Backbone as a ProteinNet text record, in pm:
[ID]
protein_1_A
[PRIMARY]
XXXXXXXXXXXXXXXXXXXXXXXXXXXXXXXXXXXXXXXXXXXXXXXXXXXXXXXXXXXXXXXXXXXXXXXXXXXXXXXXXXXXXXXXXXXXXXXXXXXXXXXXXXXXXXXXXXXXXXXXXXXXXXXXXXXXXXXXXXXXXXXXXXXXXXXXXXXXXXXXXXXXXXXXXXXXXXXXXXXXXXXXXXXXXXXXXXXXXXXXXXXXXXXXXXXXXXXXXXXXXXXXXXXXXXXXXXXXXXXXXXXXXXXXXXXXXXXXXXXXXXXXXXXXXXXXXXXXXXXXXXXXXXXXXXXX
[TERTIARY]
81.9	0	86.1	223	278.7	343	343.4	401.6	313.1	179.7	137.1	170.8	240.7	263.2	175.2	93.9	-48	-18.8	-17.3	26	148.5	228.2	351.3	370.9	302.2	313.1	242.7	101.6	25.5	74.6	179.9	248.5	386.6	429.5	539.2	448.7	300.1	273.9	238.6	244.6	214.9	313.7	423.6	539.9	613.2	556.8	632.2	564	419.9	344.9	360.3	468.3	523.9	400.7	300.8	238.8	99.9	16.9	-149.2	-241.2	-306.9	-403.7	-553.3	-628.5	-720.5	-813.5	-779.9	-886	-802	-661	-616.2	-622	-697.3	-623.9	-732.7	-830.2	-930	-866.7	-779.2	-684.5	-594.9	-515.7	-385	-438.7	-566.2	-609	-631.1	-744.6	-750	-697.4	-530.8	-405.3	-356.7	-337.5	-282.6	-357.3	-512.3	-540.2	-537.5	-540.6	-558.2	-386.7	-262.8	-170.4	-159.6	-112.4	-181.4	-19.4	99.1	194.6	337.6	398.3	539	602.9	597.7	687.2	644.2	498	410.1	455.1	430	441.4	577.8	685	809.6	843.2	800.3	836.3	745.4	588.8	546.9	589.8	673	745.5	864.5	937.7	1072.4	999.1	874.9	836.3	805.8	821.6	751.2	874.4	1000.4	1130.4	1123.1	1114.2	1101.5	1026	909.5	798.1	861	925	854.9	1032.5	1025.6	1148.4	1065.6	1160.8	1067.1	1029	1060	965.6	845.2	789	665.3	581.2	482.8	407.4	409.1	377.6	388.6	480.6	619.2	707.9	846.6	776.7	842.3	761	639.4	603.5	644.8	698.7	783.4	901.6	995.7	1172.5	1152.7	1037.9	1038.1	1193.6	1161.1	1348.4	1329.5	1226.2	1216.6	1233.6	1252	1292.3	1145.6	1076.1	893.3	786.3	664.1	552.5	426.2	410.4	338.3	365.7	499.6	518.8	491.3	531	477.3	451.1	541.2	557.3	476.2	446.4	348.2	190.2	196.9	62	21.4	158.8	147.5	107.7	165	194.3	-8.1	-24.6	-159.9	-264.1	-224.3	-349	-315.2	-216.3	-202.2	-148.8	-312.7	-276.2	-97.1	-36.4	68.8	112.3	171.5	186.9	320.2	413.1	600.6	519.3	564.8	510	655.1	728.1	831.9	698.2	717.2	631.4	645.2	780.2	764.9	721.7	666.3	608.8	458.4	412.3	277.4	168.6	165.8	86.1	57.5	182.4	143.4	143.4	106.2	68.3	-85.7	-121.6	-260.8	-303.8	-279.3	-330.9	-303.5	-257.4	-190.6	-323	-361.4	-420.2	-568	-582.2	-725.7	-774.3	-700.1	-687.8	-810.6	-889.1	-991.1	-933.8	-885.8	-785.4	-706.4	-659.1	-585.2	-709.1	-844.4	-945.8	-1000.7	-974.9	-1000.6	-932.7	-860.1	-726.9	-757.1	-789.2	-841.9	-961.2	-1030	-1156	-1189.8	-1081.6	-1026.8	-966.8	-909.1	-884.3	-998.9	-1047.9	-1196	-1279.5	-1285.1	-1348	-1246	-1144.6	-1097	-1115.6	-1105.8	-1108.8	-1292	-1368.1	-1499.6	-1496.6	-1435.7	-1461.9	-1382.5	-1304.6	-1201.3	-1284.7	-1335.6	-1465.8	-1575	-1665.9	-1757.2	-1742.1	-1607.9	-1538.5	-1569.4	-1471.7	-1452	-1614.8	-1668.2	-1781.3	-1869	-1892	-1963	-1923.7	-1780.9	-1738	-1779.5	-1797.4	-1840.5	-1703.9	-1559.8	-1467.9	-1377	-1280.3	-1228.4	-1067.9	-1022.7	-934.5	-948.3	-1007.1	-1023.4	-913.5	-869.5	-738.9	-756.8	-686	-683.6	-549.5	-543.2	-407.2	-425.1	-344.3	-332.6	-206.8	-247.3	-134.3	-68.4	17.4	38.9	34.3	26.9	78.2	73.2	196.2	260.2	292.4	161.1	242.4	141.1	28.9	-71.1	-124.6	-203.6	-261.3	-382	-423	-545.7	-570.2	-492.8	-479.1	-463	-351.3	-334.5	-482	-526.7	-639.7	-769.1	-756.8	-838.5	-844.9	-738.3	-702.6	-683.1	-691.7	-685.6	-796.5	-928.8	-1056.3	-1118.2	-1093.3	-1184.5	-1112.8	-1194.9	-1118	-1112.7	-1196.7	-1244.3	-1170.2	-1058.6	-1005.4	-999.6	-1064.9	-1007.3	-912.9	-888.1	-831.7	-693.1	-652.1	-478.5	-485.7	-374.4	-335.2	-233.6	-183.1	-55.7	-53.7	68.7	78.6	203.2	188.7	299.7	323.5	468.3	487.2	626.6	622.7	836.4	914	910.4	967.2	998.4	1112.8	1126.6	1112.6	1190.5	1160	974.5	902.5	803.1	727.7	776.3	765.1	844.9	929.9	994.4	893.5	870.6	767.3	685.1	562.7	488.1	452.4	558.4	639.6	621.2	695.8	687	580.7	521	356.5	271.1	250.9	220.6	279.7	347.7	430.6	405.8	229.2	176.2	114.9	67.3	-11.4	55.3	160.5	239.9	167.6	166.9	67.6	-12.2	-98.4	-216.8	-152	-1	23	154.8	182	247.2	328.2	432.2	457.2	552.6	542.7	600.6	666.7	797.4	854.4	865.1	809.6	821.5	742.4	721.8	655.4	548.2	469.4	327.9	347.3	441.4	446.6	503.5	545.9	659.7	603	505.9	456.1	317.5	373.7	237	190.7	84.2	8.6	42.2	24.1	6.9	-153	-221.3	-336.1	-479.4	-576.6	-682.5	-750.8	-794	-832.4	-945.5	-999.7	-1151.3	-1119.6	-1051.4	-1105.7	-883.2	-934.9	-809.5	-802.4	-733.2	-732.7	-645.1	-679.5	-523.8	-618	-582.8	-621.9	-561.5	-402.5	-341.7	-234.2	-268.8	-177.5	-206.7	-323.7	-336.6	-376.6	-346.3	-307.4	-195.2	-115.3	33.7	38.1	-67	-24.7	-107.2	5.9	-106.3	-196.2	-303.3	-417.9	-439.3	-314.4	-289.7	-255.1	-146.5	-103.6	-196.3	-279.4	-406.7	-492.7	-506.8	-598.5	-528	-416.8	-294.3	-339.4	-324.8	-300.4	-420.9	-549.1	-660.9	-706.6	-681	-690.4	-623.5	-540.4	-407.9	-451.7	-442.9	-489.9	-691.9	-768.4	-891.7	-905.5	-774.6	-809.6	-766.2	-682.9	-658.2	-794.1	-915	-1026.4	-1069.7	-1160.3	-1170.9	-1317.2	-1417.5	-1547.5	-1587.7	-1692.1	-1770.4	-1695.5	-1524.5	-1437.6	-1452.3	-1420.3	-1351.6	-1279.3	-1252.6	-1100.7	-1158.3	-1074	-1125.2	-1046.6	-1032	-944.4	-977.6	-890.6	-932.8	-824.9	-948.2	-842.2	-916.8	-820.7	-879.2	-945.7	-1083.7	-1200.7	-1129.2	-1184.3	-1098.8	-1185.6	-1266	-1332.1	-1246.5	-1161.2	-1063.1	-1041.4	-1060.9	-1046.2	-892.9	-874.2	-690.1	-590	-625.9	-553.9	-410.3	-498.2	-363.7	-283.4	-284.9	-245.6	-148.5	-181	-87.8	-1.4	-16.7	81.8	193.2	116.7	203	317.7	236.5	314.2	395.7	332.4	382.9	385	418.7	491.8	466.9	275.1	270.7	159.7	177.8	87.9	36.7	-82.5	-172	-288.5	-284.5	-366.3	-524.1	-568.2	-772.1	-834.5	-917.4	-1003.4	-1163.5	-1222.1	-1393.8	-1435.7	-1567.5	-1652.7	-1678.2	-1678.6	-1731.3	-1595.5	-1456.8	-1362.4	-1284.1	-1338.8	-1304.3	-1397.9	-1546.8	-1632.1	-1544.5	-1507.8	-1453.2	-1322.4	-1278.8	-1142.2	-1135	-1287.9	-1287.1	-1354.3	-1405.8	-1468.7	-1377.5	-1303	-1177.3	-1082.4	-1076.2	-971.3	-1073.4	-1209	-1270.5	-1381.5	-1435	-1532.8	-1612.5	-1715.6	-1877.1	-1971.9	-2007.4	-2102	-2181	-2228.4	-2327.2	-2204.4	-2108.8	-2001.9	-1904.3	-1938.9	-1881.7	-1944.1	-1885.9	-1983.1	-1849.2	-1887	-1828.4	-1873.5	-1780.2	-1843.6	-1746	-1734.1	-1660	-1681.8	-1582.2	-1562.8	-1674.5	-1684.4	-1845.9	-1795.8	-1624.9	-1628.4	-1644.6	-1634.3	-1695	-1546.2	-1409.7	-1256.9	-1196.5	-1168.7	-1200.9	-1266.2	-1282.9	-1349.8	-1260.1	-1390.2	-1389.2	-1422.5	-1347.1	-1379.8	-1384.4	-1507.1	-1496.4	-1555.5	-1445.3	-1522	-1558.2	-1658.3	-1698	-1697.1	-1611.8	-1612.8	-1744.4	-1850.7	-1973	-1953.7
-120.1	0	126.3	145.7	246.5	235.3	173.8	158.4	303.1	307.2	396.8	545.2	560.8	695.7	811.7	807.5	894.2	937.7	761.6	825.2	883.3	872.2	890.1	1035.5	1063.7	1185.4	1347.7	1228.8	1310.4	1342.7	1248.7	1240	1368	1356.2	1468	1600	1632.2	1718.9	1774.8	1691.5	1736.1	1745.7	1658	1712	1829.3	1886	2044.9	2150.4	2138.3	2205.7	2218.9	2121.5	2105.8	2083.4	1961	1880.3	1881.3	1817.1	1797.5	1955	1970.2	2061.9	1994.7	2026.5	1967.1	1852.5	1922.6	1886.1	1716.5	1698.8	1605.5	1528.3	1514.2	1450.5	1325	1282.4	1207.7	1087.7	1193.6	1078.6	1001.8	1066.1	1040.7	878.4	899.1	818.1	661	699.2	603.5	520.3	609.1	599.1	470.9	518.9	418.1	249.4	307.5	170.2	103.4	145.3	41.4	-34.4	30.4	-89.5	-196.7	-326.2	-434.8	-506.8	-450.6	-557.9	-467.3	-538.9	-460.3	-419.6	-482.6	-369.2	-271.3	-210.8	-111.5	-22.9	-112	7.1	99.2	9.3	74.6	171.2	104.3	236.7	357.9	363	468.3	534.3	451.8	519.1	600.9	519.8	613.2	734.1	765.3	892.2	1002	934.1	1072.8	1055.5	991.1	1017	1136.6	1223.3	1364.9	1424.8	1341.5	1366	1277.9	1194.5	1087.4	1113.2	1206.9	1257.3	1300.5	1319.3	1332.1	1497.4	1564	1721.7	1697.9	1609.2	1559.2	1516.2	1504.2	1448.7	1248	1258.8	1130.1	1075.1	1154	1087.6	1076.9	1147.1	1109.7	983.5	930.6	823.1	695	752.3	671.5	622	656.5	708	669.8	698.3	683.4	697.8	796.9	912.1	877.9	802.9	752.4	597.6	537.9	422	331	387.4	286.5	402.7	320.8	372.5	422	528.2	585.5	660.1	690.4	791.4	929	959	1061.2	1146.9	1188.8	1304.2	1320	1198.5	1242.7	1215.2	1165.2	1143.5	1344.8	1406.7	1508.3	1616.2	1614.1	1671	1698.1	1572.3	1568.5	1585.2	1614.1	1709.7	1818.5	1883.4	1999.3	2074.3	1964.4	2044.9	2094.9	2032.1	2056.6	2068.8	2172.2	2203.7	2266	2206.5	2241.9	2373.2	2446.8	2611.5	2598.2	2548.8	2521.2	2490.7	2621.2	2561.6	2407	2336.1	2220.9	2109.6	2137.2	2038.7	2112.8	2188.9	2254.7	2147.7	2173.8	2069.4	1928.3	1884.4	1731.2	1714	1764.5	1824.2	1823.2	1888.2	1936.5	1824.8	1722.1	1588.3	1533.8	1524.3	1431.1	1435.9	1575.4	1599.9	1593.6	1558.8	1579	1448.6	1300	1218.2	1130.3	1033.5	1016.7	962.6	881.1	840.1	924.5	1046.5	1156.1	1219.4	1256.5	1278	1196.8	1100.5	989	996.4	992.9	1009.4	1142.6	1264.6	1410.2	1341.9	1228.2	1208.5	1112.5	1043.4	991.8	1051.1	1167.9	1269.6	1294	1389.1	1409.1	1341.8	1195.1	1099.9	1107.5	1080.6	1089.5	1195.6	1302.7	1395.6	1397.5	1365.3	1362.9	1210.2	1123.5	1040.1	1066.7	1135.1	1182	1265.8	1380.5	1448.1	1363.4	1309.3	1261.6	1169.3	1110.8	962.9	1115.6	1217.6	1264.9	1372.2	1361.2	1410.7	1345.1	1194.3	1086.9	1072.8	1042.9	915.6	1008.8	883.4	926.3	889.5	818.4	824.1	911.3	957.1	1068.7	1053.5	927.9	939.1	809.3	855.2	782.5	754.2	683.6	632.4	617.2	647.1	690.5	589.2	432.6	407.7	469.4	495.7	488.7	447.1	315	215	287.1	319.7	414.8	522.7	600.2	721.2	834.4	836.2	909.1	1031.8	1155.8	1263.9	1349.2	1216	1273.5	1418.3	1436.1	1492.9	1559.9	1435.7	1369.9	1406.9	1385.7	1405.6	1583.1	1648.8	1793.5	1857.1	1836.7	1857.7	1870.5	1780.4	1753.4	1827.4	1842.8	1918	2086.5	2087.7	2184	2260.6	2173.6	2218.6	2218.5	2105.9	2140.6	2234.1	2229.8	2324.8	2254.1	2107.5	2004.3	1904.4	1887.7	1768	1681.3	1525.6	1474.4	1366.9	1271.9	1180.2	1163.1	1054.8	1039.9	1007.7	977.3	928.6	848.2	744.5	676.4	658.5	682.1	688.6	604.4	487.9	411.2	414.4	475.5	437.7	387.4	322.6	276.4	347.4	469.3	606.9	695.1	656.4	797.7	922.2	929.8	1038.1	1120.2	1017.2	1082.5	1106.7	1038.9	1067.9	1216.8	1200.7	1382.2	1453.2	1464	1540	1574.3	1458.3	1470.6	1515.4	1499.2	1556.7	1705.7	1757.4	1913	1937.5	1878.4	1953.6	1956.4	1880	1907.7	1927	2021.2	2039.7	2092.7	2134.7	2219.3	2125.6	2012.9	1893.9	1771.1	1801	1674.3	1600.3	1671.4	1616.2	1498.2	1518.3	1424.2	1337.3	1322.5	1254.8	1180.3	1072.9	965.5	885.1	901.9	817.9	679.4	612.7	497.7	470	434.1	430.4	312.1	254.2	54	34.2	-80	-182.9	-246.4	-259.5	-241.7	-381.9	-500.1	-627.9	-678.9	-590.9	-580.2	-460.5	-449.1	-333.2	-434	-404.2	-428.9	-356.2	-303	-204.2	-207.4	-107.5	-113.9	-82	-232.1	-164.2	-179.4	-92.6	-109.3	4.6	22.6	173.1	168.7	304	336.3	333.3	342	370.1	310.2	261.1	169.9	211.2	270.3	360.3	319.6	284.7	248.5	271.4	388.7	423.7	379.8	422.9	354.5	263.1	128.1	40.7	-77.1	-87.3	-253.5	-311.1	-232.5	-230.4	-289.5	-232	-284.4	-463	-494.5	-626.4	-744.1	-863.3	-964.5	-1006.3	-1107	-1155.1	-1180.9	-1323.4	-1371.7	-1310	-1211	-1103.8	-983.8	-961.3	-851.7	-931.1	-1069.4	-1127.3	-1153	-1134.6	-1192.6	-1105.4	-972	-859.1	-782.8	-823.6	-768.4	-854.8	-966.4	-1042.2	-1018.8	-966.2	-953	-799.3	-696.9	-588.9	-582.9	-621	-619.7	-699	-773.6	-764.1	-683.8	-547.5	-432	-334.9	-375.3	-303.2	-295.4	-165.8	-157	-203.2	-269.3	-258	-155.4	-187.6	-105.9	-3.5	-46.9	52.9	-55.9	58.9	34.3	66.4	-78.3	-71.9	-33.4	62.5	105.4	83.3	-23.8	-39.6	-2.5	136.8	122.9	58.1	76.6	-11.2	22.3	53.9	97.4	-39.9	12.5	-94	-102.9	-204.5	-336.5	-236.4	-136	-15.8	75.9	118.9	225.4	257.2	396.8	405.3	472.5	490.2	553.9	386.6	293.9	163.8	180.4	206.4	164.5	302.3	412.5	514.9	511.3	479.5	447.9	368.4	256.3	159	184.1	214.7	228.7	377.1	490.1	635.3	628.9	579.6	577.5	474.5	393.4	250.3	215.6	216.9	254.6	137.4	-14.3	-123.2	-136.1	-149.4	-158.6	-308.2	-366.8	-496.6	-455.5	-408.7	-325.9	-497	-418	-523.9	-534.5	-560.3	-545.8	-591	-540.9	-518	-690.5	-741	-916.3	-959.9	-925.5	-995.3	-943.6	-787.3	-752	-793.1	-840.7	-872.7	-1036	-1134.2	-1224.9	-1214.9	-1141.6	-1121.4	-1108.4	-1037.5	-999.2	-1115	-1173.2	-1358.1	-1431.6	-1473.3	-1541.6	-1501.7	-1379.9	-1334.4	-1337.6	-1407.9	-1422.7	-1302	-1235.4	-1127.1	-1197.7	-1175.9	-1192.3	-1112.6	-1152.2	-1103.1	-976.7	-950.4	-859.2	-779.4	-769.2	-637.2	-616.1	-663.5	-619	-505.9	-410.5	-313.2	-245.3	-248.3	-230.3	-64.6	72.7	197	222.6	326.1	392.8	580.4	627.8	760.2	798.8	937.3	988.5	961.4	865.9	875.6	719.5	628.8	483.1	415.2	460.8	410.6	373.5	480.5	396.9	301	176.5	123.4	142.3	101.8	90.1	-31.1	-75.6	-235.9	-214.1	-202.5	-172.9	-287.5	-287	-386.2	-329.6	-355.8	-305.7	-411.7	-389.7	-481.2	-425.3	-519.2	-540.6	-619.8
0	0	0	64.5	107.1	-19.2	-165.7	-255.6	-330.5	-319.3	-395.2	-397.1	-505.1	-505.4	-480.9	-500.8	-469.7	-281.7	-248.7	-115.3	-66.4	-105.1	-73.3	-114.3	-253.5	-264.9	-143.6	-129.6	-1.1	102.6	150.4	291.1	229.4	138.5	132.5	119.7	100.8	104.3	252.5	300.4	433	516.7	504.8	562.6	526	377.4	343.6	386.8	435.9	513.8	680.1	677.3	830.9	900.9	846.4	947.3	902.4	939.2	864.3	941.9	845.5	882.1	974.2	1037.2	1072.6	1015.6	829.5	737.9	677.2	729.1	732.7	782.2	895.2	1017.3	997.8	934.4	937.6	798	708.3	623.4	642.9	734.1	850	905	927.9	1034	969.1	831	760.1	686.8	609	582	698.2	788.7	903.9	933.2	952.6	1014.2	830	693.2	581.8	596.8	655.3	678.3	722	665	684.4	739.3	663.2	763	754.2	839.5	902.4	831.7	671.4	557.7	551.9	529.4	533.7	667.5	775	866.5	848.5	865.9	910.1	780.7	637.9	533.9	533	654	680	758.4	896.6	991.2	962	828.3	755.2	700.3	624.5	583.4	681.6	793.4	884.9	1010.7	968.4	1053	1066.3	1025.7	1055	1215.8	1230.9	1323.4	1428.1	1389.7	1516.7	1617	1708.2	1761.9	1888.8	2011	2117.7	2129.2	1995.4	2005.5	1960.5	1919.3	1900.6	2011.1	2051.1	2152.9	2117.3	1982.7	1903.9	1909.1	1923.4	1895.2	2017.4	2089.6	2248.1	2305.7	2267.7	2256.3	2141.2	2093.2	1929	2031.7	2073.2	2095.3	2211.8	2348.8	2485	2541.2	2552.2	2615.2	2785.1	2834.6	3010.5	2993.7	2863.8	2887.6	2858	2856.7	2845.7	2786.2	2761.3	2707.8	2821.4	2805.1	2861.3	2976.1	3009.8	3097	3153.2	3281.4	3364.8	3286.5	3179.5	3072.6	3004.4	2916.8	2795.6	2859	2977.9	3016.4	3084.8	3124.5	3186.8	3040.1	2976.4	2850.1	2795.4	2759.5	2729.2	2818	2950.4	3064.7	3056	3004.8	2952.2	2834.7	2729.5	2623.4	2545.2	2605.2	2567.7	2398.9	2378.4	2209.1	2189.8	2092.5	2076	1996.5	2043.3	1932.2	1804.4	1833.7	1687.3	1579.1	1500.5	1359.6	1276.7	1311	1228.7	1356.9	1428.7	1525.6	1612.7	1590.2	1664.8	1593.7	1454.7	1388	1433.3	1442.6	1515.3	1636	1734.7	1832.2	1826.8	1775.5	1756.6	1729.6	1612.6	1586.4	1705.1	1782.7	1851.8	1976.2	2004.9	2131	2055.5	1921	1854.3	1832.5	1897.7	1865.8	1991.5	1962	2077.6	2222.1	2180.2	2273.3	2338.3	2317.3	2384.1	2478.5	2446	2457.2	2595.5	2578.1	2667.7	2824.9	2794.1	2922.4	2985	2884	3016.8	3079.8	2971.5	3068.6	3194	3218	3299.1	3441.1	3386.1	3489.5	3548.7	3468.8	3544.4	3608.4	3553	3656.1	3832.9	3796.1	3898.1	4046	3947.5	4091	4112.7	4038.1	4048.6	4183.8	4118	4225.1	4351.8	4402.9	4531.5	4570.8	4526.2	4586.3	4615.6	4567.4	4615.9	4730.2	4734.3	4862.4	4952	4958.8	5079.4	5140.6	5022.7	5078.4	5129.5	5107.5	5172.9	5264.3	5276.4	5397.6	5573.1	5652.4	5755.4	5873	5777.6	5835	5840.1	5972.9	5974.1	5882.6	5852.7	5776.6	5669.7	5598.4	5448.2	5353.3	5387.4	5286.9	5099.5	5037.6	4891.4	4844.7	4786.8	4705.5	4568.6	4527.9	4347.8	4277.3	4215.3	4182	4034.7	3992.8	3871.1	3883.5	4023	4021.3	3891.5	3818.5	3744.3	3744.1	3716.2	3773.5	3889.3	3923.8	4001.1	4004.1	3870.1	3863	3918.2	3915.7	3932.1	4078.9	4218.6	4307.6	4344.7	4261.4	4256.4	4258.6	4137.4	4077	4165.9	4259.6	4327.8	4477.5	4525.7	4656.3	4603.3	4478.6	4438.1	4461.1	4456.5	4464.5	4552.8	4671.3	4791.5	4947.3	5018.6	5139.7	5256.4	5276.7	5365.2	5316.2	5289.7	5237	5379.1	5361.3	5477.3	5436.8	5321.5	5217.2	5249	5287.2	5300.4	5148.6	5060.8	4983.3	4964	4928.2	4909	4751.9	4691.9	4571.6	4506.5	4449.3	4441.7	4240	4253.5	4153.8	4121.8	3997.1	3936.3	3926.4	3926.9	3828.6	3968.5	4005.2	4066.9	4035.7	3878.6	3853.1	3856.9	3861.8	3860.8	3980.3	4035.9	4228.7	4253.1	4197.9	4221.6	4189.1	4041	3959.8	3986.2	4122.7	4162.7	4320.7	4321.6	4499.5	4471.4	4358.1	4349.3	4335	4242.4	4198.3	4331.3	4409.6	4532.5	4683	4616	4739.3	4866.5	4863.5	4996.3	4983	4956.7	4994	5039	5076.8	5136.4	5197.6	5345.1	5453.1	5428.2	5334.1	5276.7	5190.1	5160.7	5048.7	5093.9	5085	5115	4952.6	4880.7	4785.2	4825.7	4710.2	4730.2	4612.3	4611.5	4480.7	4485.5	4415.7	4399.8	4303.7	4243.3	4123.6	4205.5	4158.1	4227.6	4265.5	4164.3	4141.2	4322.3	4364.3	4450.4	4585.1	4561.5	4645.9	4767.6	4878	4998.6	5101.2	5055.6	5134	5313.5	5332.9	5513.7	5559.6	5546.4	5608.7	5470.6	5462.2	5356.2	5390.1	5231.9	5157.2	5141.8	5139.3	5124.5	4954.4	4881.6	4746.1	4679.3	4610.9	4543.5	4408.7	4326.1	4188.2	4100.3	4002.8	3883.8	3733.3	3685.9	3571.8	3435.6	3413.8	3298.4	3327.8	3403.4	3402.4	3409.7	3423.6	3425	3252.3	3155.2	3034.6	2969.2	3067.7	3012.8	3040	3141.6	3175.5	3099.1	3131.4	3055	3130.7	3093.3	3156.9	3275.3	3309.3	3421.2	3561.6	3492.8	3604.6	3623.1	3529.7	3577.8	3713.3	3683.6	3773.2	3868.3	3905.8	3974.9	4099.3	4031.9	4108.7	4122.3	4089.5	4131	4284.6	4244.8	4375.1	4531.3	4426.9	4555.4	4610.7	4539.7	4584.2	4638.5	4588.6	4623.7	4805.4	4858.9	5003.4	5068.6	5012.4	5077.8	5064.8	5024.3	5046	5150.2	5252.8	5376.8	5358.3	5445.1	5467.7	5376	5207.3	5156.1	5068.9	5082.2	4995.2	4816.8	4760.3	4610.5	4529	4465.4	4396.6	4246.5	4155.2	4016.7	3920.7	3837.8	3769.9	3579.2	3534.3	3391	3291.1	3222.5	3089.4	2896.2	2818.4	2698.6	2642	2597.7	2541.8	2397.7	2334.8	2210.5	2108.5	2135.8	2048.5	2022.5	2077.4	2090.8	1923.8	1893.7	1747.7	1716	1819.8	1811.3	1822.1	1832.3	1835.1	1742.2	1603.2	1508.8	1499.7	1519.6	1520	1655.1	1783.4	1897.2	1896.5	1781.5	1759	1666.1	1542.4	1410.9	1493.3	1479.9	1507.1	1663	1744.5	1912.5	1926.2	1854.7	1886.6	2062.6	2085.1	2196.9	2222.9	2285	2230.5	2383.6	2377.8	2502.9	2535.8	2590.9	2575	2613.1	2487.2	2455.5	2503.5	2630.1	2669.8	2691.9	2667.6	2694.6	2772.7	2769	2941	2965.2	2902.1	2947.1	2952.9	2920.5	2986.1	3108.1	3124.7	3226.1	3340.5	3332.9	3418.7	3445.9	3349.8	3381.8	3440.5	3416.6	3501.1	3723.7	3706.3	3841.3	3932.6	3828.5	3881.1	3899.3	3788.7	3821.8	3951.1	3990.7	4153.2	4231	4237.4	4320.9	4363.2	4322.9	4337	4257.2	4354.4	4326.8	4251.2	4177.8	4047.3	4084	4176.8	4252.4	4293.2	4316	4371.8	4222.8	4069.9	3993.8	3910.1	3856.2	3791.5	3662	3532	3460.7	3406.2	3384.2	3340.1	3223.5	3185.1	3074.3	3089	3044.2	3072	2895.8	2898.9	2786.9	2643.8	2645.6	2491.4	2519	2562.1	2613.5	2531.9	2512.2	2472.3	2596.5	2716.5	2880.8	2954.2	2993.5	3034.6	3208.1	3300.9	3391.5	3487.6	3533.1	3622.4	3798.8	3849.8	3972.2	4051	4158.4	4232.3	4402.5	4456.6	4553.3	4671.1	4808.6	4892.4	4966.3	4983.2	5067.6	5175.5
[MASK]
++++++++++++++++++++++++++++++++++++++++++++++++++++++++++++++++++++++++++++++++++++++++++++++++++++++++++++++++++++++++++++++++++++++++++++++++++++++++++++++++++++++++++++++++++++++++++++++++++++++++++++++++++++++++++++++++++++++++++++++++++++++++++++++++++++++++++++++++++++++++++++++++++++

């Protein structure tokens, strides 16, 4: 396919424009998912060597300059809109953050601090414990103490990345108090104790089957009386799939609501405390389990 000159010619027009216009970005897309095998990809990946460098949003996900996919950075990057104003990189930028799946992840945020407000406005305990397994640059947490004046919520925040435990150390740096990190591999990580509310938004993705169920089990008896654990994960709908793979060489294991409902059966949760949601573009899925 990447043989056709037609295309090849399209793609140099857009790289002399230093990047797709809006009115592109829906060809870009279709361009991508019609590649069908690894000769294709990689001689599309040589046409846009240009892009795929970590001044790109795309392409600091291409290169991963922290060593892995999906780091503190570009997850930070894309809660804030982040855009290289260098004219030969603003453009892909803009695609990058126009992309549903980019879309997805602010909406994820927002669930989040929506759900940390409502815990601390319910609970009738005076110190409500908060884990969040994946950390990264705790936003989500900032975000959130950002907004209320009654915070009562400890937090513990475990992540691999020191560096992003720094990152996230600074960003809340008048919220210490309430905030506890843990620099460890979650694989390797044991709670002190059990949480009113258990959180892992982009990581139980990265894992395979066995070890998702491994570790839902294992973490779901750190639930306190009536607490819950929230685990997301991108649905097998996700329309940014081949675009995260091919351009951000960025591969995620897309799972659906009936194997994530089987997943939480298999570690032993009962059918009546499972509840499956999705954030308003329905590319997030959500696996919650509720200790009763």
């Amino acid at each position: 396919m990447i043989q056709n000159s037609n295309i090849i010619n399209r793609f140099k027009e857009i790289l002399s424009q230093k990047g797709p216009h809006s009115d592109d970005f829906n060809e870009i897309i279709r361009i991508v998912d019609e590649l069908s095998t690894d000769d294709e990809i990689e001689k599309f990946r040589d046409m846009l060597e240009p892009v795929l460098k970590p001044d790109t949003i795309i392409g600091h996900s291409y290169t991963k300059p922290l060593g892995y996919s999906g780091d503190y950075l570009i997850i930070e990057k894309m809660y804030r809109f982040h855009k290289n104003t260098h004219p030969n990189y603003v453009k892909w930028d803009e695609f990058f953050h126009w992309l549903p799946a980019a879309s997805a992840v602010i909406n994820r945020k927002k669930l989040a601090v929506s759900l940390l407000k409502k815990l601390n406005q319910n609970t009738k305990k005076e110190y409500p414990r908060v884990l969040i397994l994946g950390s990264g640059p705790a936003t989500e947490v900032n975000e959130y103490l950002e907004s209320v004046t009654d915070n009562k919520l400890h937090f513990e925040l475990v992540d691999f990345d020191q560096r992003a435990i720094e990152y996230a150390t600074e960003k809340n740096q008048k919220y210490m108090e309430h905030i506890t990190f843990h620099n460890k591999n979650v694989l390797r990580f044991s709670p002190d104790g059990c949480f009113d509310l258990i959180w892992s938004a982009g990581l139980f993705d990265y894992f395979q089957d066995k070890l998702f169920v491994r570790l839902l089990r294992r973490f779901s008896y750190y639930l306190s009386d009536n607490g819950e654990m929230i685990i997301g994960n991108f649905n097998i709908s996700n329309p940014s799939k081949k675009i995260m793979e091919v351009l951000g060489d960025w591969y995620l294991y897309h799972r659906s609501q009936e194997l994530l409902t089987n997943f939480a059966m298999e570690a032993g949760i009962n059918k009546e405390n499972i509840e499956i949601f999705s954030e308003p573009l329905g590319i997030n899925l959500f696996l919650k389990i509720k200790k009763s």
